[in-house]
């Protein structure tokens, strides 16, 4: 019969080459060689004068084993190729060493506020299922209880360090012993810089090409704006598809949202330019119509005046007004008094006004002015956003470190 009480349990854990973290399901996978050791005095045997070091068993059901389980496990399986990867050693003084190779998928709740400039702490928890601390106590083995293989390669992550600790839990049925390993993963930013940040910057810059196209190139400017807007929206949806739906705003959401706003703003800028251009055309047409109308009225008035002056009587005489007035003429002096010249003191030159003065305020030049202002305003605002964005999130990352 197996004993119902053990004095202490120690274990060694060797994570091997596969460990990855998933953003959507908030989990990570690990392949490890799990080892635990306990003392069962009923299994003592004679070592025949030291010639027998230990006995080896391949069937775990032959001895009593602690009821250990992984509390944050979501999925796991043993390895049975070519033979089951498990063995048991029993030493003469009753110590039992149990070793097995397993693969686990473990839950890892993530805080994605700084994604993809974040660090994640994923835990591996091992606890007793039914035995309380009065019967079973888990202890870490002294001296390097957790060993990680060298040259461990993880896609998109770097394992910075790991910490061992205890996580005993108390319930209404008693206190249960628990061990945990905290794995600190740092996300590799270079991948996201190449796949997300640089393409988004390129899309925003391409949308600014519309400012340099002619106002009359309506198909070119519309197709450029719509294409960049749809591409940016597709990029944003692809990023969100790889992340879990969370209630807070992530760093990548701020970036993609602002880039999408800039692209949409470039499209709205063309709508404003097109409206100003059409308004100028309408004003020019109205001005031409008014000039034609005035010209016809003046011609009609001149014809009416000529018909009044002409007399059908050939003996009629015409009264001619003098073309030149004498200096003493009171009418000439009166008109001279009505003509006054007002002078204004010159103002200091303004750089912005002198630059904007190159484009007259007429309706036909207003649309051109909008394009020129946009060529300067959009890049400056985007550069300011980059300065604030990177300084803010990099500073927050240092604070968390």
Coordinates of C-alpha atoms in Angstrom, one line a residue:
X1 CA 0.0 0.0 0.0
X2 CA 1.2 3.5 -0.7
X3 CA 1.6 5.9 2.1
X4 CA -1.0 8.7 2.4
X5 CA 1.6 11.3 3.5
X6 CA 4.9 12.6 2.0
X7 CA 7.2 14.9 3.8
X8 CA 8.4 17.0 0.8
X9 CA 8.3 17.2 -2.9
X10 CA 10.9 18.9 -5.1
X11 CA 10.9 19.3 -8.8
X12 CA 13.0 20.4 -11.7
X13 CA 11.6 21.9 -14.9
X14 CA 13.5 22.1 -18.2
X15 CA 11.6 24.1 -20.8
X16 CA 12.8 23.1 -24.3
X17 CA 12.9 24.7 -27.7
X18 CA 9.2 25.6 -28.3
X19 CA 7.6 28.5 -26.5
X20 CA 5.2 31.0 -28.2
X21 CA 2.6 33.4 -27.1
X22 CA -0.7 34.0 -28.8
X23 CA -2.4 37.4 -28.8
X24 CA -5.9 36.4 -29.8
X25 CA -6.5 33.6 -27.4
X26 CA -4.0 35.0 -24.8
X27 CA -2.1 31.8 -24.3
X28 CA 1.3 30.3 -24.8
X29 CA 2.7 26.9 -25.5
X30 CA 5.7 25.3 -23.9
X31 CA 7.5 21.9 -24.2
X32 CA 9.3 20.8 -21.1
X33 CA 10.9 17.9 -19.3
X34 CA 9.1 17.8 -15.9
X35 CA 10.8 16.2 -12.9
X36 CA 9.7 15.7 -9.4
X37 CA 11.2 13.9 -6.4
X38 CA 9.7 12.7 -3.2
X39 CA 10.4 10.4 -0.3
X40 CA 8.4 7.2 0.3
X41 CA 9.9 5.2 3.2
X42 CA 8.0 2.1 2.3
X43 CA 10.1 1.7 -0.9
X44 CA 13.4 1.2 0.9
X45 CA 15.4 -1.8 -0.2
X46 CA 18.9 -3.3 0.2
X47 CA 21.5 -1.9 -2.1
X48 CA 23.6 -5.0 -1.8
X49 CA 26.6 -3.3 -0.4
X50 CA 26.3 -0.2 -2.6
X51 CA 26.3 -2.2 -5.8
X52 CA 22.7 -1.3 -6.6
X53 CA 22.3 2.5 -7.2
X54 CA 18.6 2.6 -8.1
X55 CA 15.7 0.7 -9.7
X56 CA 14.0 1.9 -12.9
X57 CA 10.3 1.6 -13.6
X58 CA 8.4 2.4 -16.8
X59 CA 4.9 2.2 -15.4
X60 CA 3.9 5.1 -13.2
X61 CA 0.9 3.3 -11.7
X62 CA 3.2 0.9 -9.8
X63 CA 4.0 3.6 -7.2
X64 CA 2.1 6.3 -5.3
X65 CA 2.4 9.7 -7.0
X66 CA 1.3 13.2 -5.8
X67 CA -1.9 14.6 -7.4
X68 CA -0.2 17.5 -9.1
X69 CA -1.9 19.5 -11.8
X70 CA -1.2 22.7 -13.8
X71 CA -3.8 25.2 -12.7
X72 CA -3.6 27.4 -15.8
X73 CA -3.4 24.6 -18.3
X74 CA -5.7 24.8 -21.3
X75 CA -4.4 21.8 -23.3
X76 CA -1.6 19.3 -22.9
X77 CA -0.4 15.9 -24.1
X78 CA 2.4 13.4 -23.4
X79 CA 5.0 12.2 -25.9
X80 CA 5.0 8.5 -26.9
X81 CA 7.3 8.3 -29.9
X82 CA 9.0 5.9 -30.1
X83 CA 8.5 4.8 -26.5
X84 CA 6.7 6.8 -23.8
X85 CA 9.0 9.6 -22.7
X86 CA 8.7 8.8 -19.0
X87 CA 10.7 6.9 -16.4
X88 CA 10.8 6.4 -12.6
X89 CA 13.9 5.8 -10.4
X90 CA 13.6 4.4 -6.9
X91 CA 16.7 4.8 -4.7
X92 CA 17.6 2.5 -1.8
X93 CA 16.7 5.0 0.9
X94 CA 13.1 5.3 -0.5
X95 CA 13.5 8.4 -2.7
X96 CA 11.5 8.4 -5.9
X97 CA 12.5 10.4 -9.0
X98 CA 9.8 10.9 -11.6
X99 CA 10.6 12.4 -15.1
X100 CA 8.3 13.0 -18.0
X101 CA 8.3 15.0 -21.2
X102 CA 5.1 16.9 -21.9
X103 CA 3.7 19.8 -24.1
X104 CA 1.3 22.3 -22.6
X105 CA -0.8 25.2 -23.7
X106 CA -1.2 27.6 -20.8
X107 CA -3.4 30.6 -20.3
X108 CA -1.6 34.0 -20.1
X109 CA -3.7 37.1 -19.4
X110 CA -2.1 40.0 -21.2
X111 CA -2.1 43.7 -20.7
X112 CA -1.9 45.1 -24.3
X113 CA -2.0 48.9 -23.5
X114 CA 1.5 49.3 -24.8
X115 CA 1.2 46.8 -27.7
X116 CA 3.6 46.3 -29.6
X117 CA 6.0 48.0 -27.2
X118 CA 4.9 45.8 -24.3
X119 CA 6.3 43.1 -22.0
X120 CA 4.2 40.2 -20.9
X121 CA 4.5 38.0 -17.8
X122 CA 3.2 34.5 -18.3
X123 CA 3.0 32.1 -15.4
X124 CA 3.3 28.3 -15.1
X125 CA 1.4 27.2 -11.9
X126 CA 1.6 23.7 -10.4
X127 CA -0.6 22.8 -7.4
X128 CA -2.0 19.9 -5.5
X129 CA -5.5 19.0 -6.5
X130 CA -6.7 17.2 -3.4
X131 CA -4.1 17.0 -0.7
X132 CA -3.8 20.0 1.6
X133 CA -0.6 21.4 3.1
X134 CA -1.1 19.2 6.1
X135 CA -0.4 16.2 3.9
X136 CA 1.5 17.4 0.9
X137 CA 4.0 20.3 0.5
X138 CA 5.7 21.3 -2.7
X139 CA 9.2 22.8 -2.5
X140 CA 11.5 24.1 -5.2
X141 CA 14.8 22.2 -5.4
X142 CA 17.7 24.3 -4.1
X143 CA 20.1 25.5 -6.7
X144 CA 18.8 26.3 -10.2
X145 CA 15.4 24.5 -10.1
X146 CA 14.4 25.8 -13.6
X147 CA 16.8 25.5 -16.5
X148 CA 16.2 26.9 -20.0
X149 CA 18.0 25.5 -23.0
X150 CA 20.6 27.7 -24.6
X151 CA 19.9 29.6 -27.9
X152 CA 16.2 29.5 -27.2
X153 CA 14.4 31.1 -30.2
X154 CA 10.9 32.4 -29.9
X155 CA 9.0 34.1 -32.8
X156 CA 8.3 37.7 -32.1
X157 CA 9.4 37.4 -28.4
X158 CA 12.5 37.3 -26.3
X159 CA 12.6 35.5 -23.0
X160 CA 14.3 38.1 -20.8
X161 CA 14.2 36.2 -17.4
X162 CA 12.2 33.9 -15.2
X163 CA 11.4 33.9 -11.5
X164 CA 10.3 31.0 -9.2
X165 CA 7.9 31.6 -6.4
X166 CA 5.2 30.0 -4.2
X167 CA 1.5 30.5 -4.8
X168 CA -0.3 28.6 -2.1
X169 CA -4.1 29.0 -2.2
X170 CA -6.7 28.9 0.6
X171 CA -10.2 27.7 0.0
X172 CA -13.1 26.6 2.2
X173 CA -11.7 23.0 2.1
X174 CA -8.2 24.0 3.3
X175 CA -4.8 25.3 2.1
X176 CA -3.2 23.8 -1.0
X177 CA 0.5 24.0 -1.9
X178 CA 1.4 25.6 -5.2
X179 CA 4.6 26.5 -7.1
X180 CA 4.8 28.9 -10.0
X181 CA 7.3 30.1 -12.6
X182 CA 6.9 33.7 -14.0
X183 CA 8.3 34.0 -17.5
X184 CA 9.0 37.6 -18.7
X185 CA 8.6 37.9 -22.5
X186 CA 9.6 41.1 -24.4
X187 CA 8.0 41.6 -27.7
X188 CA 10.4 42.0 -30.7
X189 CA 9.6 45.5 -32.0
X190 CA 11.6 45.2 -35.2
X191 CA 8.9 42.9 -36.8
X192 CA 6.2 45.4 -36.1
X193 CA 8.3 48.3 -37.3
X194 CA 8.7 46.6 -40.7
X195 CA 5.2 45.2 -41.0
X196 CA 3.0 47.9 -39.5
X197 CA 4.7 51.3 -38.7
X198 CA 6.7 51.8 -41.9
X199 CA 3.9 50.8 -44.3
X200 CA 1.4 53.1 -42.4
X201 CA 3.9 56.0 -42.8
X202 CA 4.2 55.3 -46.5
X203 CA 0.5 55.2 -47.0
X204 CA 0.1 58.6 -45.2
X205 CA 2.9 60.1 -47.4
X206 CA 1.4 58.7 -50.6
X207 CA -1.9 60.4 -49.7
X208 CA -0.1 63.7 -49.7
X209 CA 0.8 63.3 -53.4
X210 CA -2.7 64.5 -54.1
X211 CA -1.7 68.0 -52.9
X212 CA 0.8 68.3 -55.8
X213 CA -1.6 67.2 -58.6
X214 CA -3.5 69.7 -60.7
X215 CA -6.9 70.7 -59.5
X216 CA -8.4 69.6 -62.7
X217 CA -7.1 66.0 -62.4
X218 CA -10.2 64.9 -60.6
X219 CA -10.0 61.1 -61.5
X220 CA -6.3 60.9 -60.4
X221 CA -6.9 62.7 -57.1
X222 CA -10.0 60.8 -56.2
X223 CA -8.6 57.4 -57.0
X224 CA -5.4 58.1 -55.1
X225 CA -7.3 59.2 -52.0
X226 CA -9.8 56.4 -52.0
X227 CA -7.1 53.7 -52.7
X228 CA -4.9 54.9 -49.8
X229 CA -8.0 55.1 -47.5
X230 CA -9.1 51.6 -48.3
X231 CA -5.6 50.2 -47.9
X232 CA -5.2 51.9 -44.6
X233 CA -8.6 50.5 -43.4
X234 CA -7.6 47.0 -44.5
X235 CA -4.3 47.3 -42.6
X236 CA -6.1 48.4 -39.5
X237 CA -8.6 45.5 -39.7
X238 CA -5.8 43.0 -40.2
X239 CA -4.0 44.3 -37.1
X240 CA -7.1 44.1 -35.0
X241 CA -7.9 40.6 -36.2
X242 CA -4.7 39.3 -34.6
X243 CA -5.6 40.9 -31.2
X244 CA -8.3 40.1 -28.6
X245 CA -11.2 42.5 -28.3
X246 CA -10.3 44.6 -25.2
X247 CA -12.1 47.6 -23.6
X248 CA -9.1 49.9 -23.5
X249 CA -7.1 51.7 -26.2
X250 CA -3.8 50.1 -27.3
X251 CA -0.7 51.9 -28.6
X252 CA -1.2 50.4 -32.0
X253 CA -4.8 51.7 -32.0
X254 CA -3.6 55.3 -31.5
X255 CA -1.1 54.9 -34.3
X256 CA -3.5 53.4 -36.9
X257 CA -6.3 55.7 -35.9
X258 CA -4.2 58.8 -36.4
X259 CA -2.8 57.5 -39.7
X260 CA -6.3 56.7 -40.9
X261 CA -7.4 60.2 -39.9
X262 CA -4.5 61.8 -42.0
X263 CA -5.4 59.8 -45.1
X264 CA -9.1 60.6 -44.7
X265 CA -8.2 64.3 -44.2
X266 CA -6.2 64.3 -47.4
X267 CA -9.4 63.0 -49.2
X268 CA -11.5 65.7 -47.6
X269 CA -8.9 68.3 -48.6
X270 CA -9.5 67.5 -52.2
X271 CA -13.3 67.8 -51.7
X272 CA -12.7 71.3 -50.3
X273 CA -10.4 72.2 -53.2
X274 CA -12.9 70.9 -55.7
X275 CA -15.7 72.9 -54.1
X276 CA -13.6 76.1 -54.1
X277 CA -12.6 75.6 -57.7
X278 CA -16.2 75.1 -58.8
X279 CA -17.3 78.2 -56.8
X280 CA -14.6 80.2 -58.6
X281 CA -15.9 78.9 -61.9
X282 CA -19.4 79.9 -61.1
X283 CA -18.2 83.4 -59.9
X284 CA -16.2 83.8 -63.1
X285 CA -19.3 82.9 -65.3
X286 CA -21.5 85.3 -63.4
X287 CA -18.9 88.1 -63.8
X288 CA -18.7 87.5 -67.5
X289 CA -22.5 87.6 -67.8
X290 CA -22.6 90.8 -65.8
X291 CA -19.9 92.4 -68.0
X292 CA -21.8 91.4 -71.1
X293 CA -25.0 92.8 -69.7
X294 CA -23.4 96.1 -68.8
X295 CA -21.8 96.3 -72.2
X296 CA -25.1 95.8 -73.9
X297 CA -26.7 98.5 -71.7
X298 CA -24.0 100.9 -72.4
X299 CA -24.3 100.3 -76.2
X300 CA -28.0 100.8 -75.9
X301 CA -27.6 104.0 -73.9
X302 CA -25.1 105.4 -76.4
X303 CA -27.5 104.6 -79.3
X304 CA -30.4 106.3 -77.4
X305 CA -28.3 109.4 -76.8
X306 CA -27.2 109.6 -80.4
X307 CA -30.8 109.3 -81.6
X308 CA -31.8 112.2 -79.2
X309 CA -29.0 114.5 -80.5
X310 CA -29.7 113.9 -84.1
X311 CA -32.3 116.1 -85.6
X312 CA -34.1 115.2 -88.9
X313 CA -34.1 118.9 -89.7
X314 CA -31.1 119.7 -91.8
X315 CA -31.1 123.3 -90.8
X316 CA -30.8 122.4 -87.1
X317 CA -27.6 123.4 -85.4
X318 CA -25.7 121.5 -82.7
X319 CA -24.5 123.1 -79.5
X320 CA -20.9 122.0 -78.8
X321 CA -19.5 122.0 -75.3
X322 CA -16.0 123.2 -74.9
X323 CA -13.5 120.4 -74.7
X324 CA -10.9 122.5 -72.7
X325 CA -11.7 124.5 -69.7
X326 CA -9.9 127.6 -68.7
X327 CA -8.0 127.7 -65.4
X328 CA -10.4 130.2 -64.0
X329 CA -13.4 128.0 -64.7
X330 CA -15.2 127.5 -61.3
X331 CA -16.5 124.0 -62.4
X332 CA -12.9 122.8 -62.9
X333 CA -11.9 124.1 -59.5
X334 CA -14.9 122.3 -57.9
X335 CA -13.8 119.0 -59.4
X336 CA -10.2 119.4 -58.3
X337 CA -11.4 120.0 -54.8
X338 CA -13.3 116.7 -54.8
X339 CA -10.1 114.7 -55.7
X340 CA -8.0 114.0 -52.6
X341 CA -5.1 111.6 -52.1
X342 CA -4.8 109.7 -48.8
X343 CA -1.4 108.2 -47.8
X344 CA -0.9 105.4 -45.3
X345 CA 2.3 104.6 -43.4
X346 CA 3.9 101.3 -44.6
X347 CA 3.6 98.3 -42.3
X348 CA 6.4 95.9 -41.3
X349 CA 6.8 93.0 -43.7
X350 CA 5.4 89.6 -42.5
X351 CA 6.9 86.4 -43.8
X352 CA 3.7 84.4 -43.8
X353 CA 1.8 87.2 -45.4
X354 CA 4.4 87.8 -48.1
X355 CA 4.4 84.0 -48.8
X356 CA 0.6 83.9 -49.0
X357 CA 0.5 87.1 -51.1
X358 CA 1.8 85.2 -54.0
X359 CA -1.6 83.7 -54.3
X360 CA -4.3 86.4 -54.8
X361 CA -7.5 86.3 -52.9
X362 CA -9.6 85.9 -56.0
X363 CA -12.0 83.0 -56.2
X364 CA -9.9 81.4 -58.9
X365 CA -6.8 81.2 -56.7
X366 CA -8.5 80.1 -53.4
X367 CA -8.3 76.4 -54.3
X368 CA -4.6 76.7 -55.2
X369 CA -4.0 78.3 -51.8
X370 CA -5.6 75.4 -50.0
X371 CA -3.3 72.9 -51.7
X372 CA -0.2 75.0 -50.9
X373 CA -1.1 75.3 -47.3
X374 CA -1.9 71.6 -47.0
X375 CA 1.6 70.7 -48.5
X376 CA 3.1 72.4 -45.4
X377 CA 0.5 71.7 -42.7
X378 CA 0.0 68.0 -43.1
X379 CA 3.7 67.0 -42.9
X380 CA 4.3 69.3 -39.9
X381 CA 1.4 68.0 -37.9
X382 CA 2.3 64.3 -38.7
X383 CA 5.9 65.0 -37.6
X384 CA 4.6 66.5 -34.4
X385 CA 2.4 63.5 -33.8
X386 CA 5.4 61.2 -34.2
X387 CA 7.4 63.1 -31.7
X388 CA 4.6 63.0 -29.1
X389 CA 3.7 59.3 -29.8
X390 CA 7.2 57.9 -29.5
X391 CA 8.3 60.0 -26.6
X392 CA 5.1 59.1 -24.7
X393 CA 5.1 55.3 -25.2
X394 CA 8.8 54.8 -24.9
X395 CA 8.8 56.7 -21.7
X396 CA 5.9 54.6 -20.4
X397 CA 7.9 51.5 -21.4
X398 CA 10.9 52.6 -19.3
X399 CA 8.6 53.3 -16.4
X400 CA 7.3 49.7 -16.4
X401 CA 10.8 48.4 -16.6

